[in-house]
């Protein structure tokens, strides 16, 4: 079945970087884009950016574009999100998700909890 | 990009209908028919319930429907059931290959 499986929870110190992986299976990886969305505790969903898994083109939110890098490895059918210069405000659950053939995000990873604490 | 505007909370009794609004601008909601809606239960990943303004994915109940007028999109849930109690988010394309979510709405089934 179509699924996205993310890497495990991370605990980082302020100023550090984190890289979250998202392994896709059950469909042709290069046909769809992968989006990254985060949700701080008790807060709303926040769109971070996306990657065209076919040609590798990316786009990031204006808020995060200086600190976030989204990449993919087509041979591993895996997308990655790296966030630098972490602060406590980056503590959140990070989701990868596939944008389907319509324009809705139809498959979500299970989420990766990133905790930033000194 | 600013978040789309949703009411913080709505409520309804079982069997009733409710509508959640999602207000944006001509640069996002009003400019494209790429509005989607998500249901999120506590501790779970969001679930797609409406895409491209008014389309339901396979397996989603026909009690969920979507529409758009001008810069505001709406999600209507008819025949409210206890399991509909959740947070609901709208999402829209916002030009230049960017996307934006709404602030989220907590639905309480009384």
XYZ file of N, CA and C in Angstrom:
684
model
N 0.832 -1.179 0.000
C 0.000 0.000 0.000
C 0.880 1.247 0.000
N 0.292 2.354 -0.416
C 1.014 3.614 -0.457
C 1.282 4.090 0.959
N 2.537 4.358 1.268
C 2.839 4.881 2.591
C 4.131 5.690 2.599
N 4.190 6.559 3.598
C 5.379 7.354 3.878
C 5.799 7.033 5.311
N 7.044 6.604 5.478
C 7.536 6.250 6.800
C 8.693 7.178 7.161
N 8.528 7.877 8.273
C 9.513 8.873 8.677
C 10.485 8.328 9.708
N 11.596 9.012 9.841
C 12.605 8.651 10.832
C 12.104 8.993 12.235
N 12.841 8.525 13.226
C 12.399 8.616 14.603
C 12.601 9.977 15.255
N 12.077 10.064 16.469
C 12.118 11.310 17.220
C 13.549 11.769 17.468
N 13.698 13.091 17.554
C 15.010 13.702 17.747
C 14.945 14.697 18.908
N 16.035 14.785 19.645
C 16.200 15.816 20.662
C 17.485 16.569 20.317
N 17.354 17.862 20.157
C 18.501 18.679 19.735
C 18.688 19.868 20.668
N 19.904 20.357 20.704
C 20.196 21.560 21.482
C 20.035 22.789 20.587
N 19.716 23.921 21.188
C 19.601 25.171 20.408
C 20.855 25.415 19.588
N 20.652 25.826 18.333
C 21.768 26.079 17.434
C 22.146 24.908 16.571
N 21.676 23.734 16.918
C 21.997 22.529 16.158
C 21.118 22.429 14.912
N 21.356 21.365 14.137
C 20.554 21.072 12.952
C 19.893 19.713 13.122
N 18.813 19.506 12.384
C 18.128 18.218 12.388
C 17.795 17.846 10.951
N 17.891 16.555 10.636
C 17.535 16.074 9.306
C 16.557 14.921 9.472
N 15.378 15.075 8.906
C 14.311 14.083 8.999
C 14.147 13.416 7.639
N 14.025 12.100 7.633
C 13.835 11.377 6.382
C 12.404 10.884 6.238
N 12.023 10.612 5.013
C 10.657 10.218 4.666
C 10.744 9.195 3.538
N 10.576 7.926 3.875
C 10.713 6.840 2.909
C 9.362 6.530 2.271
N 9.281 6.645 0.950
C 8.033 6.397 0.223
C 8.012 4.982 -0.339
N 6.842 4.374 -0.360
C 6.685 3.056 -0.958
C 5.262 2.894 -1.476
N 5.093 1.955 -2.393
C 3.771 1.642 -2.906
C 3.321 2.478 -4.088
N 4.170 3.376 -4.564
C 3.838 4.179 -5.737
C 5.126 4.636 -6.402
N 4.997 5.216 -7.603
C 6.164 5.710 -8.325
C 6.598 7.040 -7.716
N 7.709 6.992 -7.002
C 8.174 8.128 -6.191
C 8.294 9.417 -6.990
N 8.799 9.315 -8.218
C 9.098 10.523 -8.990
C 7.861 11.169 -9.612
N 6.698 10.558 -9.446
C 5.476 11.084 -10.062
C 4.813 12.183 -9.236
N 5.094 12.217 -7.949
C 4.406 13.138 -7.058
C 5.386 14.027 -6.289
N 4.866 15.157 -5.815
C 5.671 16.014 -4.954
C 5.509 15.599 -3.496
N 6.524 15.913 -2.711
C 6.481 15.672 -1.266
C 6.526 17.031 -0.562
N 5.589 17.232 0.339
C 5.514 18.459 1.118
C 5.920 18.184 2.553
N 6.433 19.205 3.202
C 6.767 19.119 4.620
C 5.905 20.123 5.377
N 5.317 19.634 6.455
C 4.388 20.413 7.274
C 4.770 20.188 8.731
N 4.734 21.222 9.542
C 5.042 21.025 10.959
C 3.909 21.561 11.827
N 3.872 21.067 13.046
C 2.829 21.464 13.995
C 3.439 21.541 15.386
N 3.594 22.756 15.873
C 4.082 22.963 17.235
C 3.000 22.507 18.220
N 3.362 22.185 19.442
C 2.386 21.688 20.422
C 1.189 22.624 20.560
N 0.005 22.081 20.338
C -1.229 22.851 20.474
C -1.450 23.916 19.419
N -0.632 23.909 18.374
C -0.720 24.955 17.353
C -1.233 24.419 16.029
N -1.349 25.318 15.071
C -1.890 24.981 13.764
C -0.848 24.275 12.899
N -1.299 23.711 11.777
C -0.395 23.172 10.773
C 0.313 24.327 10.065
N 1.598 24.149 9.804
C 2.386 25.176 9.118
C 3.090 24.544 7.922
N 2.817 25.067 6.719
C 3.467 24.568 5.515
C 4.908 25.053 5.482
N 5.849 24.112 5.256
C 7.268 24.464 5.272
C 7.866 24.554 3.870
N 7.441 23.673 2.982
C 8.009 23.657 1.647
C 7.708 22.341 0.955
N 8.195 22.231 -0.298
C 7.952 21.000 -1.033
C 9.062 20.743 -2.047
N 9.112 19.503 -2.508
C 10.062 19.120 -3.526
C 9.340 18.315 -4.606
N 9.633 18.637 -5.842
C 9.180 17.826 -6.955
C 10.106 16.619 -7.000
N 9.586 15.460 -6.654
C 10.443 14.284 -6.543
C 11.011 13.864 -7.892
N 10.403 14.319 -8.978
C 10.899 13.977 -10.307
C 12.136 14.764 -10.698
N 12.009 16.110 -10.670
C 13.136 16.930 -11.126
C 13.925 17.586 -9.999
N 13.495 17.380 -8.752
C 14.229 17.914 -7.613
C 13.995 19.378 -7.323
N 13.124 20.009 -8.079
C 12.830 21.435 -7.829
C 12.173 21.593 -6.474
N 12.578 22.661 -5.765
C 12.044 22.886 -4.419
C 11.494 24.298 -4.277
N 10.645 24.459 -3.267
C 10.144 25.773 -2.877
C 9.921 25.729 -1.379
N 10.331 26.813 -0.686
C 10.191 26.855 0.770
C 9.331 28.039 1.168
N 8.790 27.959 2.370
C 8.043 29.100 2.888
C 9.016 30.253 3.107
N 8.486 31.443 2.970
C 9.315 32.631 3.150
C 9.914 32.661 4.550
N 9.120 32.236 5.530
C 9.551 32.283 6.929
C 10.776 31.408 7.180
N 10.846 30.263 6.514
C 11.878 29.281 6.829
C 12.968 29.149 5.768
N 12.831 29.860 4.654
C 13.682 29.546 3.514
C 15.175 29.699 3.791
N 15.530 30.514 4.762
C 16.958 30.679 5.054
C 17.519 29.508 5.860
N 16.645 28.709 6.458
C 17.103 27.657 7.385
C 16.753 26.242 6.965
N 15.919 26.084 5.960
C 15.442 24.743 5.624
C 15.992 24.296 4.266
N 16.342 23.020 4.189
C 16.775 22.409 2.940
C 15.973 21.136 2.733
N 15.323 21.050 1.589
C 14.548 19.857 1.247
C 15.239 19.187 0.065
N 15.427 17.886 0.164
C 16.131 17.140 -0.878
C 15.488 15.783 -1.045
N 15.958 15.035 -2.046
C 15.459 13.674 -2.227
C 16.519 12.821 -2.869
N 16.371 11.515 -2.642
C 17.234 10.500 -3.245
C 16.294 9.556 -3.985
N 16.253 9.662 -5.298
C 15.280 8.864 -6.047
C 15.595 7.375 -5.968
N 16.870 7.013 -5.886
C 17.207 5.585 -5.813
C 16.728 4.975 -4.502
N 16.645 5.787 -3.478
C 16.177 5.324 -2.165
C 14.707 5.665 -1.936
N 14.069 6.284 -2.899
C 12.660 6.767 -2.792
C 12.445 7.453 -1.449
N 13.358 8.326 -1.115
C 13.323 9.002 0.180
C 13.508 10.502 0.012
N 12.695 11.256 0.739
C 12.835 12.701 0.806
C 13.395 13.080 2.168
N 14.045 14.235 2.206
C 14.686 14.693 3.433
C 14.339 16.158 3.687
N 14.272 16.502 4.952
C 14.087 17.892 5.365
C 15.129 18.177 6.440
N 15.977 19.165 6.183
C 16.984 19.566 7.159
C 16.690 20.992 7.603
N 16.681 21.201 8.905
C 16.413 22.523 9.474
C 17.610 22.922 10.347
N 18.148 24.110 10.080
C 19.351 24.569 10.776
C 19.020 25.603 11.847
N 20.035 25.904 12.659
C 19.942 26.968 13.672
C 18.679 26.840 14.510
N 18.497 25.657 15.068
C 17.266 25.359 15.806
C 17.118 26.217 17.057
N 15.879 26.605 17.334
C 15.513 27.259 18.587
C 14.342 26.496 19.199
N 13.965 26.891 20.400
C 12.853 26.214 21.075
C 11.561 26.338 20.268
N 11.452 27.365 19.454
C 10.248 27.545 18.636
C 10.148 26.524 17.510
N 11.202 25.770 17.265
C 11.165 24.723 16.256
C 10.711 23.385 16.837
N 10.471 23.326 18.126
C 9.912 22.120 18.740
C 8.536 21.864 18.155
N 8.374 20.707 17.517
C 7.137 20.436 16.782
C 7.136 18.996 16.287
N 5.988 18.569 15.804
C 5.892 17.338 15.018
C 6.041 17.730 13.553
N 6.943 17.059 12.874
C 7.211 17.332 11.468
C 6.637 16.196 10.631
N 5.817 16.564 9.650
C 5.187 15.586 8.765
C 5.708 15.753 7.337
N 5.944 14.630 6.668
C 6.057 14.666 5.220
C 4.729 14.167 4.669
N 4.406 14.607 3.462
C 3.113 14.254 2.893
C 3.192 14.334 1.374
N 2.406 13.499 0.705
C 2.393 13.472 -0.753
C 1.228 14.297 -1.272
N 1.521 15.192 -2.204
C 0.406 15.885 -2.851
C -0.021 15.041 -4.038
N -1.300 14.654 -4.031
C -1.812 13.712 -4.997
C -2.118 14.294 -6.360
N -2.796 13.507 -7.164
C -3.081 13.921 -8.528
C -4.093 15.060 -8.580
N -4.978 15.143 -7.564
C -5.730 16.364 -7.373
C -4.763 17.256 -6.632
N -5.166 18.332 -6.060
C -4.199 19.179 -5.374
C -4.293 19.069 -3.861
N -4.823 17.928 -3.399
C -4.857 17.694 -1.968
C -3.689 16.824 -1.544
N -3.317 16.921 -0.284
C -2.248 16.095 0.270
C -2.889 14.809 0.760
N -2.693 13.726 0.002
C -3.512 12.540 0.232
C -2.841 11.444 1.055
N -1.539 11.519 1.239
C -0.841 10.524 2.057
C 0.110 11.254 2.989
N 0.038 10.913 4.270
C 0.852 11.573 5.289
C 1.759 10.555 5.975
N 2.961 11.005 6.321
C 3.806 10.200 7.170
C 3.257 10.195 8.595
N 3.874 9.402 9.437
C 3.370 9.264 10.808
C 3.791 10.423 11.713
N 4.677 11.272 11.206
C 5.155 12.405 11.991
C 6.437 12.074 12.746
N 7.292 13.062 12.856
C 8.540 12.948 13.613
C 8.589 14.080 14.626
N 8.699 13.740 15.895
C 8.766 14.759 16.942
C 10.204 15.251 17.078
N 10.369 16.541 16.937
C 11.672 17.177 17.150
C 11.550 18.092 18.361
N 12.371 17.838 19.347
C 12.380 18.641 20.569
C 13.694 19.391 20.650
N 13.600 20.700 20.813
C 14.795 21.535 20.942
C 14.857 22.040 22.376
N 15.888 21.591 23.078
C 16.003 21.943 24.488
C 17.453 21.927 24.910
N 17.785 22.877 25.767
C 19.156 22.927 26.278
C 19.318 21.980 27.462
N 3.777 34.527 4.021
C 2.350 34.339 3.775
C 1.596 34.279 5.104
N 0.485 34.959 5.212
C -0.329 34.891 6.427
C -1.244 33.686 6.357
N -1.527 33.119 7.545
C -2.424 31.980 7.607
C -3.815 32.397 7.149
N -4.527 31.462 6.533
C -5.928 31.700 6.180
C -6.738 31.783 7.471
N -7.844 32.519 7.432
C -8.624 32.774 8.643
C -9.774 31.800 8.791
N -9.747 31.043 9.867
C -10.843 30.128 10.214
C -11.362 30.485 11.598
N -12.626 30.162 11.886
C -13.104 30.351 13.259
C -12.368 29.392 14.175
N -12.078 29.830 15.386
C -11.332 28.987 16.313
C -12.121 27.747 16.708
N -13.424 27.898 16.807
C -14.245 26.770 17.230
C -15.652 26.860 16.669
N -16.247 25.705 16.450
C -17.653 25.590 16.082
C -18.206 24.393 16.839
N -19.509 24.363 17.008
C -20.117 23.225 17.688
C -21.484 22.934 17.093
N -21.926 21.715 17.303
C -23.239 21.308 16.825
C -23.661 20.025 17.497
N -24.939 19.750 17.453
C -25.479 18.535 18.053
C -25.509 17.418 17.015
N -25.515 16.183 17.479
C -25.599 15.056 16.531
C -26.782 15.213 15.593
N -26.538 14.958 14.311
C -27.585 15.063 13.307
C -27.677 16.423 12.640
N -27.141 17.443 13.279
C -27.180 18.787 12.714
C -26.108 18.955 11.645
N -26.160 20.118 10.974
C -25.131 20.491 10.002
C -24.351 21.692 10.515
N -23.065 21.717 10.201
C -22.251 22.882 10.547
C -21.423 23.269 9.332
N -21.005 24.528 9.311
C -20.151 25.021 8.242
C -18.950 25.734 8.837
N -17.778 25.429 8.300
C -16.535 26.076 8.713
C -16.030 26.919 7.546
N -15.747 28.173 7.811
C -15.266 29.067 6.763
C -13.750 29.159 6.763
N -13.218 29.563 5.632
C -11.775 29.693 5.443
C -11.561 30.917 4.545
N -11.212 32.025 5.172
C -11.119 33.282 4.439
C -9.676 33.582 4.040
N -9.517 33.918 2.785
C -8.193 34.264 2.288
C -8.246 35.528 1.471
N -7.456 35.566 0.417
C -7.386 36.735 -0.462
C -7.446 36.274 -1.921
N -7.392 37.236 -2.814
C -7.392 36.909 -4.235
C -6.070 36.268 -4.664
N -5.072 36.309 -3.781
C -3.772 35.700 -4.079
C -3.697 34.244 -3.665
N -4.699 33.783 -2.928
C -4.706 32.372 -2.549
C -6.084 31.765 -2.813
N -6.951 31.747 -1.822
C -8.259 31.088 -1.968
C -9.010 31.589 -3.203
N -9.069 32.898 -3.372
C -9.852 33.456 -4.456
C -9.247 33.302 -5.834
N -7.960 33.044 -5.888
C -7.272 33.018 -7.169
C -7.142 31.652 -7.809
N -7.395 30.613 -7.029
C -7.172 29.257 -7.532
C -8.227 28.314 -6.955
N -8.554 27.276 -7.698
C -9.477 26.249 -7.188
C -8.700 25.096 -6.583
N -7.734 25.439 -5.744
C -6.855 24.448 -5.124
C -6.975 24.506 -3.602
N -8.207 24.544 -3.108
C -8.446 24.521 -1.676
C -8.730 23.093 -1.240
N -8.077 22.669 -0.187
C -8.322 21.344 0.375
C -8.614 21.479 1.865
N -9.234 20.459 2.410
C -9.613 20.430 3.824
C -9.110 19.143 4.463
N -8.696 19.265 5.739
C -8.133 18.150 6.470
C -8.802 18.023 7.835
N -9.010 16.787 8.240
C -9.523 16.463 9.566
C -8.365 15.898 10.380
N -8.209 16.378 11.608
C -7.129 15.874 12.455
C -7.656 15.553 13.850
N -7.581 14.288 14.212
C -7.904 13.877 15.578
C -6.659 14.011 16.451
N -6.847 14.178 17.758
C -5.697 14.394 18.651
C -4.635 13.316 18.514
N -3.394 13.754 18.359
C -2.270 12.834 18.281
C -2.142 12.088 16.975
N -2.965 12.442 16.001
C -2.940 11.747 14.708
C -2.505 12.674 13.592
N -2.071 12.085 12.474
C -1.768 12.877 11.285
C -3.070 13.363 10.657
N -3.020 14.490 9.967
C -4.216 14.983 9.269
C -4.675 13.990 8.203
N -5.965 14.082 7.878
C -6.568 13.231 6.845
C -7.255 14.126 5.824
N -6.999 13.901 4.561
C -7.629 14.668 3.490
C -9.099 14.307 3.383
N -9.987 15.326 3.412
C -11.410 15.066 3.269
C -12.034 15.785 2.067
N -11.425 16.855 1.601
C -11.887 17.585 0.416
C -10.662 18.109 -0.325
N -10.648 17.981 -1.649
C -9.571 18.590 -2.430
C -10.155 19.348 -3.618
N -9.396 20.281 -4.127
C -9.829 21.113 -5.259
C -11.231 21.677 -5.017
N -11.400 22.287 -3.873
C -12.606 23.000 -3.418
C -13.741 22.078 -3.000
N -14.096 21.114 -3.861
C -15.346 20.389 -3.599
C -15.289 18.897 -3.904
N -14.103 18.370 -4.130
C -13.993 16.948 -4.456
C -13.662 16.110 -3.231
N -14.334 14.971 -3.110
C -14.081 14.064 -1.996
C -13.215 12.904 -2.453
N -12.171 12.597 -1.685
C -11.389 11.396 -2.012
C -12.242 10.141 -1.812
N -11.845 9.088 -2.465
C -12.516 7.815 -2.282
C -12.488 7.423 -0.809
N -13.628 6.998 -0.303
C -13.708 6.535 1.069
C -14.138 7.582 2.071
N -14.193 8.844 1.659
C -14.642 9.903 2.559
C -16.158 10.029 2.463
N -16.799 10.129 3.602
C -18.248 10.186 3.654
C -18.800 11.365 2.864
N -19.951 11.144 2.212
C -20.598 12.229 1.470
C -21.275 13.225 2.403
N -21.119 13.059 3.712
C -21.594 14.076 4.666
C -20.671 15.302 4.651
N -19.500 15.131 4.077
C -18.542 16.230 3.964
C -18.648 16.852 2.572
N -18.791 18.169 2.520
C -18.842 18.847 1.234
C -18.114 20.185 1.317
N -17.598 20.635 0.179
C -16.852 21.886 0.141
C -17.360 22.796 -0.953
N -17.137 24.086 -0.746
C -17.544 25.080 -1.731
C -16.637 26.299 -1.597
N -16.815 27.232 -2.538
C -16.029 28.467 -2.490
C -16.818 29.595 -3.102
N -16.740 30.757 -2.493
C -17.340 31.967 -3.049
C -16.360 33.110 -2.843
N -15.868 33.657 -3.932
C -14.898 34.735 -3.827
C -13.630 34.274 -3.121
N -13.263 34.995 -2.091
C -12.033 34.679 -1.358
C -12.263 33.775 -0.143
N -13.456 33.210 -0.024
C -13.775 32.377 1.136
C -14.231 30.989 0.700
N -13.578 29.982 1.263
C -13.979 28.597 1.057
C -14.737 28.119 2.284
N -15.546 27.094 2.108
C -16.342 26.569 3.218
C -16.362 25.055 3.198
N -16.386 24.483 4.388
C -16.566 23.045 4.583
C -17.859 22.855 5.339
N -18.746 22.027 4.811
C -19.994 21.716 5.489
C -20.002 20.248 5.869
N -20.368 19.979 7.109
C -20.534 18.608 7.584
C -21.994 18.450 7.964
N -22.675 17.534 7.292
C -24.088 17.303 7.589
C -24.238 16.037 8.409
N -25.364 15.913 9.092
C -25.615 14.728 9.909
C -24.490 14.470 10.890
N -24.144 15.493 11.663
C -23.023 15.398 12.595
C -23.033 14.108 13.399
N -21.849 13.525 13.531
C -21.677 12.325 14.340
C -20.570 12.577 15.363
N -20.589 11.807 16.419
C -19.615 11.988 17.493
C -18.178 11.912 16.972
N -17.957 11.020 16.014
C -16.585 10.838 15.507
C -16.101 11.988 14.635
N -17.004 12.939 14.333
C -16.581 14.112 13.573
C -15.857 15.116 14.457
N -15.926 14.935 15.757
C -15.252 15.859 16.674
C -13.747 15.769 16.443
N -13.163 16.884 16.001
C -11.763 16.917 15.591
C -11.391 18.359 15.257
N -10.139 18.561 14.887
C -9.706 19.842 14.347
C -9.766 19.767 12.827
N -10.148 20.881 12.205
C -10.257 20.944 10.753
C -9.409 22.099 10.225
N -8.655 21.819 9.163
C -7.776 22.825 8.569
C -8.055 22.952 7.076
N -8.059 24.185 6.591
C -8.090 24.399 5.150
C -6.653 24.664 4.681
N -6.438 24.459 3.392
C -5.120 24.648 2.783
C -5.347 25.157 1.365
N -4.584 26.136 0.953
C -4.757 26.691 -0.391
C -3.420 26.954 -1.060
N -3.403 26.808 -2.373
C -2.275 27.278 -3.161
C -2.246 28.792 -3.036
N -1.016 29.355 -2.977
C -0.905 30.790 -2.714
C 0.061 31.482 -3.665
N 0.163 30.962 -4.890
C 0.998 31.535 -5.955
C 2.479 31.272 -5.726
N 3.240 31.375 -6.793
C 4.699 31.174 -6.734
C 5.078 29.858 -6.069
N 4.278 28.831 -6.338
C 4.579 27.479 -5.834
C 4.555 27.366 -4.313
N 3.854 28.253 -3.650
C 3.730 28.156 -2.193
C 2.306 27.791 -1.799
N 2.164 27.310 -0.590
C 0.878 26.875 -0.056
C 0.725 27.457 1.349
N -0.527 27.565 1.797
C -0.752 28.122 3.128
C -1.916 27.384 3.783
N -1.786 27.151 5.094
C -2.856 26.527 5.862
C -3.663 27.587 6.600
N -4.861 27.208 6.979
C -5.665 28.035 7.856
C -5.236 27.841 9.302
N -5.824 28.630 10.180
C -5.475 28.570 11.591
C -6.068 27.380 12.330
N -6.997 26.691 11.677
C -7.600 25.517 12.297
C -8.874 25.841 13.061
N -9.807 24.901 13.034
C -11.086 25.046 13.737
C -11.360 23.791 14.550
N -11.652 23.970 15.820
C -11.997 22.837 16.680
C -13.501 22.625 16.640
N -13.901 21.455 16.168
C -15.320 21.100 16.118
C -15.686 20.275 17.346
N -16.677 20.747 18.069
C -17.200 20.022 19.216
C -18.590 19.519 18.895
N -18.805 18.232 19.077
C -20.143 17.642 18.901
C -20.770 17.532 20.281
N -21.817 18.292 20.485
C -22.408 18.439 21.815
C -23.135 17.175 22.282
